[in-house]
XYZ file of C-alpha atoms in Angstrom:
558
model
C 84.242 7.210 77.926
C 85.090 6.723 81.589
C 87.185 9.851 81.594
C 84.338 12.060 80.516
C 83.537 14.962 82.764
C 79.827 15.824 82.176
C 80.330 19.465 83.163
C 83.329 19.811 80.847
C 81.271 18.142 78.101
C 78.752 20.850 78.423
C 81.544 23.449 78.412
C 82.848 22.072 75.086
C 79.362 21.988 73.582
C 78.564 25.681 74.633
C 82.051 26.882 73.695
C 81.829 25.438 70.184
C 78.512 27.158 69.799
C 79.697 30.463 71.216
C 82.630 30.358 68.765
C 80.352 29.826 65.698
C 78.115 32.542 67.087
C 80.988 35.017 67.376
C 82.076 34.159 63.847
C 78.548 34.886 62.694
C 78.494 38.318 64.385
C 81.889 39.036 62.766
C 80.453 38.239 59.248
C 77.340 40.422 59.939
C 79.380 43.364 61.218
C 82.143 43.337 58.585
C 80.438 42.445 55.242
C 79.017 45.084 53.025
C 76.434 43.424 50.927
C 72.828 43.635 52.387
C 72.523 39.941 51.376
C 74.993 39.206 54.213
C 75.073 42.076 56.715
C 71.198 42.549 56.761
C 69.592 39.368 55.480
C 72.366 37.158 57.180
C 72.385 34.657 54.219
C 75.374 32.775 55.576
C 76.499 30.001 57.770
C 79.506 29.668 60.191
C 80.925 26.423 61.434
C 83.632 24.424 63.148
C 84.576 20.923 61.964
C 87.091 18.380 63.360
C 90.218 17.228 61.594
C 88.184 14.711 59.593
C 85.520 17.288 58.554
C 82.877 16.150 61.080
C 80.583 18.886 62.303
C 81.482 20.192 65.745
C 78.904 23.054 65.693
C 77.198 25.560 63.283
C 75.377 28.792 63.391
C 73.287 28.493 60.315
C 71.330 31.733 60.244
C 69.739 30.423 57.016
C 68.564 26.933 57.669
C 69.013 25.680 54.058
C 72.816 25.944 54.869
C 72.410 23.390 57.665
C 74.209 20.667 55.780
C 76.234 22.720 53.342
C 79.705 22.992 54.913
C 80.550 19.568 56.251
C 80.271 17.549 52.972
C 82.570 20.088 51.198
C 85.006 19.964 54.183
C 85.338 16.179 53.867
C 85.808 16.584 50.022
C 88.538 19.185 50.457
C 90.353 16.800 52.881
C 90.227 14.050 50.356
C 91.074 16.480 47.539
C 94.308 17.990 49.035
C 95.250 14.905 51.071
C 98.774 15.434 52.520
C 98.925 18.934 50.989
C 97.166 20.733 53.764
C 99.289 23.097 55.855
C 99.011 25.598 58.655
C 98.164 29.068 57.066
C 96.212 27.606 54.067
C 92.906 29.218 53.065
C 90.715 27.494 50.555
C 87.765 28.821 48.579
C 85.008 26.575 47.143
C 81.571 26.952 45.549
C 81.470 24.123 42.980
C 78.042 22.349 42.991
C 79.589 19.246 41.367
C 81.936 18.714 44.298
C 79.403 18.885 47.109
C 78.590 22.568 46.888
C 74.927 23.561 47.352
C 74.531 26.709 45.174
C 77.024 28.648 42.997
C 76.447 31.967 44.717
C 77.139 30.349 48.118
C 80.959 30.642 48.357
C 82.806 29.119 51.208
C 86.090 29.827 52.942
C 87.856 26.957 54.796
C 90.774 27.345 57.142
C 92.603 24.373 58.638
C 93.377 24.586 62.317
C 96.678 23.069 63.447
C 97.665 22.368 67.078
C 101.400 21.545 67.584
C 101.759 20.615 63.974
C 98.646 18.352 63.876
C 95.535 19.141 61.889
C 92.790 19.103 64.500
C 89.904 21.121 63.162
C 88.562 23.440 60.454
C 86.902 26.826 60.635
C 84.546 27.722 57.762
C 82.106 30.363 56.497
C 79.828 30.133 53.535
C 77.854 33.157 52.311
C 75.638 34.087 49.412
C 77.670 36.465 47.264
C 76.123 39.445 45.382
C 77.685 38.108 42.141
C 79.498 35.011 40.947
C 80.158 35.711 37.309
C 78.107 33.802 34.744
C 75.763 35.410 32.224
C 73.613 37.446 34.437
C 74.534 39.842 37.152
C 73.563 38.600 40.534
C 73.930 34.939 39.686
C 70.260 33.958 38.947
C 69.835 33.259 35.221
C 66.415 31.687 34.401
C 67.561 31.104 30.815
C 70.446 28.876 31.940
C 70.611 25.223 30.991
C 74.288 24.565 32.105
C 76.533 25.645 34.905
C 78.825 27.924 32.787
C 75.779 30.105 32.009
C 75.242 30.613 35.769
C 78.509 31.143 37.471
C 82.288 30.923 37.842
C 82.977 27.468 39.206
C 85.441 27.341 42.071
C 86.497 23.848 42.962
C 88.713 23.601 45.938
C 91.484 26.222 45.416
C 94.087 27.651 47.795
C 94.096 31.394 47.975
C 96.623 31.339 50.785
C 99.322 28.659 50.805
C 101.176 28.169 54.055
C 100.167 31.696 55.031
C 101.250 33.413 51.799
C 98.633 34.890 49.688
C 98.325 33.488 46.095
C 97.822 36.832 44.301
C 97.531 35.137 40.974
C 94.756 32.805 42.032
C 93.018 35.650 43.997
C 92.979 37.988 41.070
C 91.870 35.196 38.643
C 88.813 34.657 40.765
C 87.727 38.252 41.215
C 88.544 39.226 37.650
C 85.525 37.105 36.731
C 83.165 38.593 39.173
C 81.338 41.835 38.459
C 81.110 43.656 41.823
C 84.076 44.789 44.005
C 81.806 44.153 47.013
C 82.199 40.429 46.566
C 85.978 40.609 47.173
C 85.519 42.709 50.320
C 82.846 40.267 51.665
C 85.081 37.231 50.975
C 87.811 38.962 52.960
C 85.329 39.407 55.781
C 84.410 35.704 55.637
C 88.099 34.882 55.787
C 88.418 37.073 58.883
C 85.678 35.180 60.585
C 87.505 31.890 60.061
C 90.470 33.414 61.715
C 88.301 34.175 64.729
C 87.197 30.533 64.782
C 90.801 29.320 64.615
C 91.943 31.560 67.460
C 89.114 30.664 69.734
C 89.416 26.912 69.162
C 93.215 27.082 69.746
C 92.523 28.842 72.993
C 90.230 26.154 74.081
C 92.815 23.465 73.185
C 95.570 25.370 75.158
C 93.293 25.379 78.213
C 92.190 21.703 78.209
C 94.628 19.861 75.897
C 94.232 17.860 72.675
C 93.421 14.579 74.402
C 90.578 16.081 76.371
C 89.206 17.765 73.174
C 89.339 14.566 71.186
C 87.744 12.461 73.926
C 84.888 14.937 74.785
C 84.241 15.593 71.112
C 83.480 11.941 70.559
C 81.264 11.857 73.717
C 79.370 14.992 72.509
C 78.767 13.240 69.150
C 77.462 10.151 70.999
C 75.286 12.237 73.307
C 73.748 14.158 70.425
C 73.226 11.019 68.474
C 71.219 9.607 71.396
C 69.148 12.772 71.494
C 68.199 12.491 67.877
C 67.499 8.757 68.240
C 65.119 9.552 71.092
C 63.323 12.031 68.924
C 63.003 9.581 66.082
C 61.780 6.934 68.510
C 58.696 9.240 69.113
C 57.701 8.739 65.509
C 55.738 5.446 65.079
C 57.586 2.786 63.111
C 56.321 2.510 59.552
C 56.550 3.575 56.004
C 55.275 7.072 54.949
C 55.050 8.765 51.576
C 54.341 12.359 50.431
C 54.598 14.532 47.333
C 55.603 18.127 46.584
C 55.394 19.943 43.284
C 57.675 22.179 41.235
C 56.193 24.365 38.484
C 57.872 25.555 35.342
C 61.632 25.087 34.639
C 62.229 28.406 32.991
C 62.111 26.980 29.379
C 59.095 24.815 28.920
C 55.703 26.348 29.495
C 53.380 24.193 31.590
C 56.123 21.973 32.823
C 55.494 20.393 36.243
C 57.652 18.096 38.298
C 56.943 15.887 41.353
C 59.192 15.344 44.374
C 58.320 11.949 45.932
C 59.708 10.997 49.233
C 59.357 7.547 50.950
C 60.118 7.694 54.629
C 61.012 4.626 56.669
C 61.140 4.841 60.446
C 62.608 1.975 62.267
C 63.010 2.342 66.068
C 65.846 4.938 66.349
C 66.684 5.637 62.680
C 64.959 7.365 59.841
C 65.535 7.099 56.121
C 64.357 9.518 53.373
C 64.356 7.950 49.940
C 63.719 10.125 46.850
C 64.209 7.457 44.243
C 60.762 7.949 42.738
C 61.327 11.696 42.285
C 61.019 13.049 38.697
C 64.088 13.257 36.500
C 66.121 16.433 36.250
C 65.088 19.225 33.990
C 66.785 20.626 30.907
C 66.295 24.095 32.364
C 67.049 26.352 35.310
C 65.296 24.342 37.981
C 67.434 21.606 39.466
C 68.881 20.895 42.834
C 72.171 19.419 44.110
C 72.522 16.565 46.584
C 73.789 18.974 49.263
C 70.990 21.606 48.872
C 68.416 18.877 48.852
C 69.774 16.955 51.789
C 69.944 20.264 53.711
C 66.250 20.792 53.013
C 65.478 17.301 54.338
C 67.445 17.890 57.542
C 66.075 21.438 58.226
C 62.475 20.024 57.886
C 63.149 17.242 60.287
C 64.745 19.649 62.753
C 61.584 21.600 62.956
C 59.969 18.450 64.433
C 62.525 17.646 67.094
C 64.049 19.104 70.283
C 65.224 22.681 69.289
C 67.969 22.597 72.033
C 69.793 19.694 70.271
C 73.369 20.621 69.466
C 74.117 20.875 65.715
C 77.057 18.396 65.301
C 77.918 15.128 63.532
C 75.944 13.089 66.085
C 72.707 14.866 65.026
C 72.911 13.480 61.416
C 74.180 10.028 62.098
C 70.747 8.430 62.682
C 69.487 9.931 59.296
C 69.849 8.277 55.931
C 69.106 10.287 52.739
C 68.942 8.687 49.376
C 68.714 11.013 46.373
C 69.649 9.361 43.102
C 71.813 11.352 40.649
C 69.867 12.612 37.690
C 66.692 13.468 39.537
C 65.464 17.132 39.904
C 66.885 17.013 43.458
C 70.363 15.855 42.506
C 71.200 16.972 38.915
C 74.142 15.524 36.976
C 76.969 17.586 35.526
C 76.751 20.056 33.866
C 73.179 21.012 34.510
C 72.035 24.353 35.808
C 71.407 24.210 39.548
C 71.198 27.758 41.035
C 67.508 27.322 41.730
C 68.256 24.251 43.857
C 68.103 25.912 47.332
C 64.574 26.997 46.403
C 63.286 23.481 45.761
C 63.313 23.162 49.569
C 59.715 24.262 50.042
C 58.133 21.538 47.800
C 60.557 18.968 49.393
C 59.427 20.081 52.872
C 55.794 19.897 51.667
C 56.312 16.276 50.757
C 57.889 15.399 54.151
C 55.178 17.229 56.072
C 52.463 15.507 54.168
C 54.113 12.098 54.642
C 54.522 12.423 58.417
C 51.243 14.272 59.164
C 49.320 10.991 59.875
C 52.093 9.771 62.197
C 52.887 12.953 64.160
C 49.965 15.399 63.576
C 51.057 17.471 66.438
C 54.536 18.130 65.199
C 54.030 18.942 61.509
C 52.835 22.322 60.221
C 50.443 23.088 57.303
C 52.149 24.351 54.166
C 54.458 27.419 54.239
C 54.203 30.187 51.640
C 56.345 29.245 48.753
C 59.045 31.470 47.184
C 58.263 34.114 44.623
C 61.280 36.376 44.622
C 62.976 38.999 42.500
C 66.418 40.535 42.043
C 67.280 43.897 40.441
C 70.624 45.012 39.172
C 71.946 48.092 37.250
C 73.487 51.415 37.655
C 72.500 53.838 40.447
C 72.663 56.944 38.379
C 72.922 59.353 41.263
C 75.984 57.600 42.777
C 77.249 56.315 39.433
C 77.767 52.848 41.030
C 76.691 49.354 40.302
C 74.109 47.790 42.594
C 72.363 44.435 42.913
C 69.501 43.830 45.392
C 67.627 40.570 46.251
C 64.350 41.976 47.468
C 64.015 40.100 50.764
C 61.270 42.455 51.924
C 58.847 41.117 49.405
C 59.557 37.390 49.705
C 58.598 36.829 53.333
C 55.206 35.249 53.452
C 53.691 33.405 56.406
C 54.444 29.865 57.764
C 51.850 27.103 58.227
C 49.770 26.771 61.381
C 50.173 23.667 63.598
C 48.292 22.043 66.418
C 48.046 24.644 69.277
C 49.929 27.433 67.432
C 49.179 29.889 64.627
C 51.861 30.139 61.886
C 54.533 32.926 62.118
C 53.613 36.119 60.313
C 55.919 37.412 57.574
C 58.662 34.813 58.262
C 59.618 33.711 54.784
C 60.049 30.432 53.084
C 60.688 27.272 55.034
C 64.262 27.087 53.846
C 64.829 30.463 55.487
C 62.594 29.785 58.584
C 63.023 33.260 59.853
C 66.828 33.155 59.325
C 66.775 35.649 56.474
C 65.960 39.008 58.002
C 63.867 41.664 56.377
C 65.686 44.596 54.906
C 65.725 47.822 56.851
C 63.515 50.291 54.798
C 66.034 53.136 54.864
C 68.967 50.840 53.977
C 67.050 49.441 51.081
C 66.760 53.006 49.775
C 70.413 53.707 50.522
C 71.747 50.531 48.912
C 69.615 50.717 45.824
C 68.171 53.581 43.776
C 64.581 52.396 44.461
C 61.927 54.068 46.521
C 59.740 52.011 48.918
C 56.129 53.077 48.789
C 54.401 50.331 50.873
C 55.121 47.349 52.930
C 52.247 46.006 55.144
C 50.553 42.932 56.376
C 47.926 41.665 54.052
C 44.573 41.067 55.586
C 43.022 37.555 54.942
C 46.306 36.332 53.446
C 46.533 33.511 55.941
C 44.944 30.117 55.445
C 42.073 29.896 57.815
C 42.064 27.234 60.536
C 41.529 26.526 64.243
C 45.237 27.694 64.149
C 45.614 29.820 61.150
C 48.562 30.251 58.922
C 51.024 33.222 59.297
C 50.053 36.453 57.555
C 51.731 37.499 54.369
C 52.598 40.916 53.004
C 51.805 43.467 50.279
C 54.784 45.482 49.012
C 55.163 48.247 46.511
C 58.302 50.180 45.369
C 59.302 52.412 42.472
C 62.296 51.414 40.368
C 64.813 54.221 40.446
C 67.285 53.313 37.655
C 67.019 53.204 33.846
C 67.789 49.874 32.005
C 67.260 47.860 35.121
C 67.768 44.099 35.030
C 64.955 42.312 36.852
C 65.040 38.553 37.535
C 62.078 36.673 39.058
C 62.369 33.183 40.531
C 60.147 30.906 42.501
C 56.832 29.071 42.023
C 54.617 30.468 44.738
C 52.184 31.737 42.077
C 51.108 28.211 41.022
C 49.948 26.442 44.127
C 49.110 28.040 47.513
C 50.323 26.871 50.866
C 48.120 23.900 51.842
C 45.930 23.539 54.855
C 45.955 20.367 57.079
C 43.210 18.572 59.016
C 40.416 20.836 57.794
C 42.459 23.969 57.624
C 42.242 25.985 54.468
C 44.857 26.832 51.852
C 46.249 30.385 51.735
C 46.292 32.546 48.633
C 48.808 32.747 45.708
C 51.819 35.074 45.383
C 51.992 37.631 42.622
C 54.628 39.974 41.106
C 53.280 42.765 38.758
C 55.137 45.676 37.004
C 53.448 48.840 35.874
C 55.503 50.778 33.429
C 55.581 54.584 33.294
C 53.191 54.523 30.246
C 50.701 52.472 32.221
C 51.379 49.148 30.511
C 51.208 46.209 33.020
C 53.296 43.075 32.962
C 53.178 39.960 35.063
C 56.466 38.240 34.768
C 56.808 34.502 34.623
C 58.009 32.914 37.824
C 61.379 32.298 36.281
C 62.032 35.276 34.094
C 64.819 37.648 33.088
C 63.661 41.118 31.943
C 66.152 43.588 30.692
C 65.761 47.289 30.214
C 63.054 47.942 32.821
C 62.605 51.780 32.796
C 63.022 54.184 35.704
C 59.685 54.909 37.282
C 58.237 51.427 36.818
C 56.060 50.447 39.867
C 56.756 47.064 41.327
C 53.980 45.298 43.175
C 54.297 42.091 45.121
C 52.138 39.853 47.308
C 53.867 37.220 49.467
C 50.858 35.345 50.797
C 50.323 33.488 54.001
C 50.718 29.978 55.304
C 48.130 27.249 55.393
C 45.716 26.749 58.279
C 45.563 23.784 60.648
C 42.184 22.356 61.767
C 38.578 23.394 61.292
C 38.310 27.245 61.167
C 34.919 27.156 62.912
C 36.752 25.837 66.070
C 39.001 28.897 66.268
C 38.829 30.780 69.602
C 36.104 33.351 69.299
C 37.731 36.040 71.574
C 40.987 35.813 69.513
C 38.984 36.014 66.284
C 37.193 39.118 67.375
C 40.461 40.759 68.324
C 41.964 39.820 64.969
C 39.048 41.504 63.190
C 39.595 44.645 65.269
C 43.270 44.501 64.382
C 42.637 44.142 60.759
C 44.275 40.717 60.347
C 41.037 39.026 59.428
C 38.174 40.885 57.659
C 34.602 40.913 58.994
C 33.489 38.984 55.937
C 36.060 36.243 56.401
C 35.209 36.015 60.070
C 31.570 35.497 59.285
C 31.696 33.370 56.164
C 34.856 31.313 56.792
C 35.235 31.157 60.538
C 31.449 31.221 61.347
C 31.590 34.187 63.709
C 28.039 35.224 64.364
C 28.526 38.545 66.179
């Protein structure tokens, strides 16, 4: 490493990041589905010739570890049959994919005939075939009821489009918008290719390879230093998953055993409950991403996201557990097992690093609608991001974030614009407001949740609910209080009310049905009676905390 220029090393690190950021902007500006262009449910990344992470722009933290494992799998899969001009699609959860709807585009990057890097984009598509429009099928028990599986497949071969393969894929997907969005993702990989080749032309391949390895080593040392701040020891925690979509009263426990030894940390999920015979299972990649994103919230936020970041981390998730289901189990819900996984990690490490963990975040309770917009005579699908963004947990010295969403989104998934929601779906938004007293009380309270109401604007609407935030509230820590539960309720035009299960598929919902949702707050940290009095009075004036709660829970006397 004697030839390393420290200034040039910083140039490489920042250039890699600027490239993935530019790719991210491209995806946001050229895709059409609100899931991508508004919510930013995608990740962009650069990887070296061996599939090692150079840098990523996650947008959605649950995608933090979702591209590199597949890149390495693709390299092994195609071996010597990787060429300049190739473009490869992939979503298969049984070959290191994380979720069926999250479809990736990979483009190999060649310099003077040598494979030197990969440019990749993965985004959540509005549909991916399967039995139910939109990709979430709570009735599923196996993968074919959920999605079209796309193992590594070339859609461009040596620069020539494979029209037969392309049309085979999109003939099995309901919405034309998906084809447009995949073209946009492909375009972003071209940007990554161009920018990286420009960097190589400027500094040369030898400099790139040498400084890349130095960057990995530097980042590894940064992560090791962060881990060294956690006292050596063994720590255990649990999180809970409720109802698998098929068996009423079913409950499953995630158990993590964490071993910290000097500069390394291991997360062992061997004691976690077995996989379900239902909709609720994870994949290794989605679960490992959940582990990494939770740890990243406890370490230096300025750390580069490259291969060195993950080298001191060991993750053990046996196949056949709820976090790593075996073929051909249903797994679409897997990304959303992140919150109870994060709960387990936070509870485990709370005694060791109480100043770096948060209280519980609001868990997911979400919905998806699909149907025909009768005024436009077009199909639509909408994941209602507005209603799913509750509050995060408080932590020592800081209140939780208001209306941020689940921990696997961590603010990455943006709220829909009100007017765009009404343009892109037939529904009418009636109310979307912060909900008073929704945060768990504490010396540092949880983030505030929201109350949302809209009127369904299409007949025969398909409505899917998924999550488990209506079973157990976000937990408090160190004397902080729990938050409240989430709820979704439908009121039909004839006045009949229905509270869906938290994994439910409802067909034929009539136009004029009123949809009501609470996404509650995060848990509190510390004794509420120690909360700053002036801040508390201001929150009462602002309508964040009610007078009753200020008096009865926080002990405010005037």
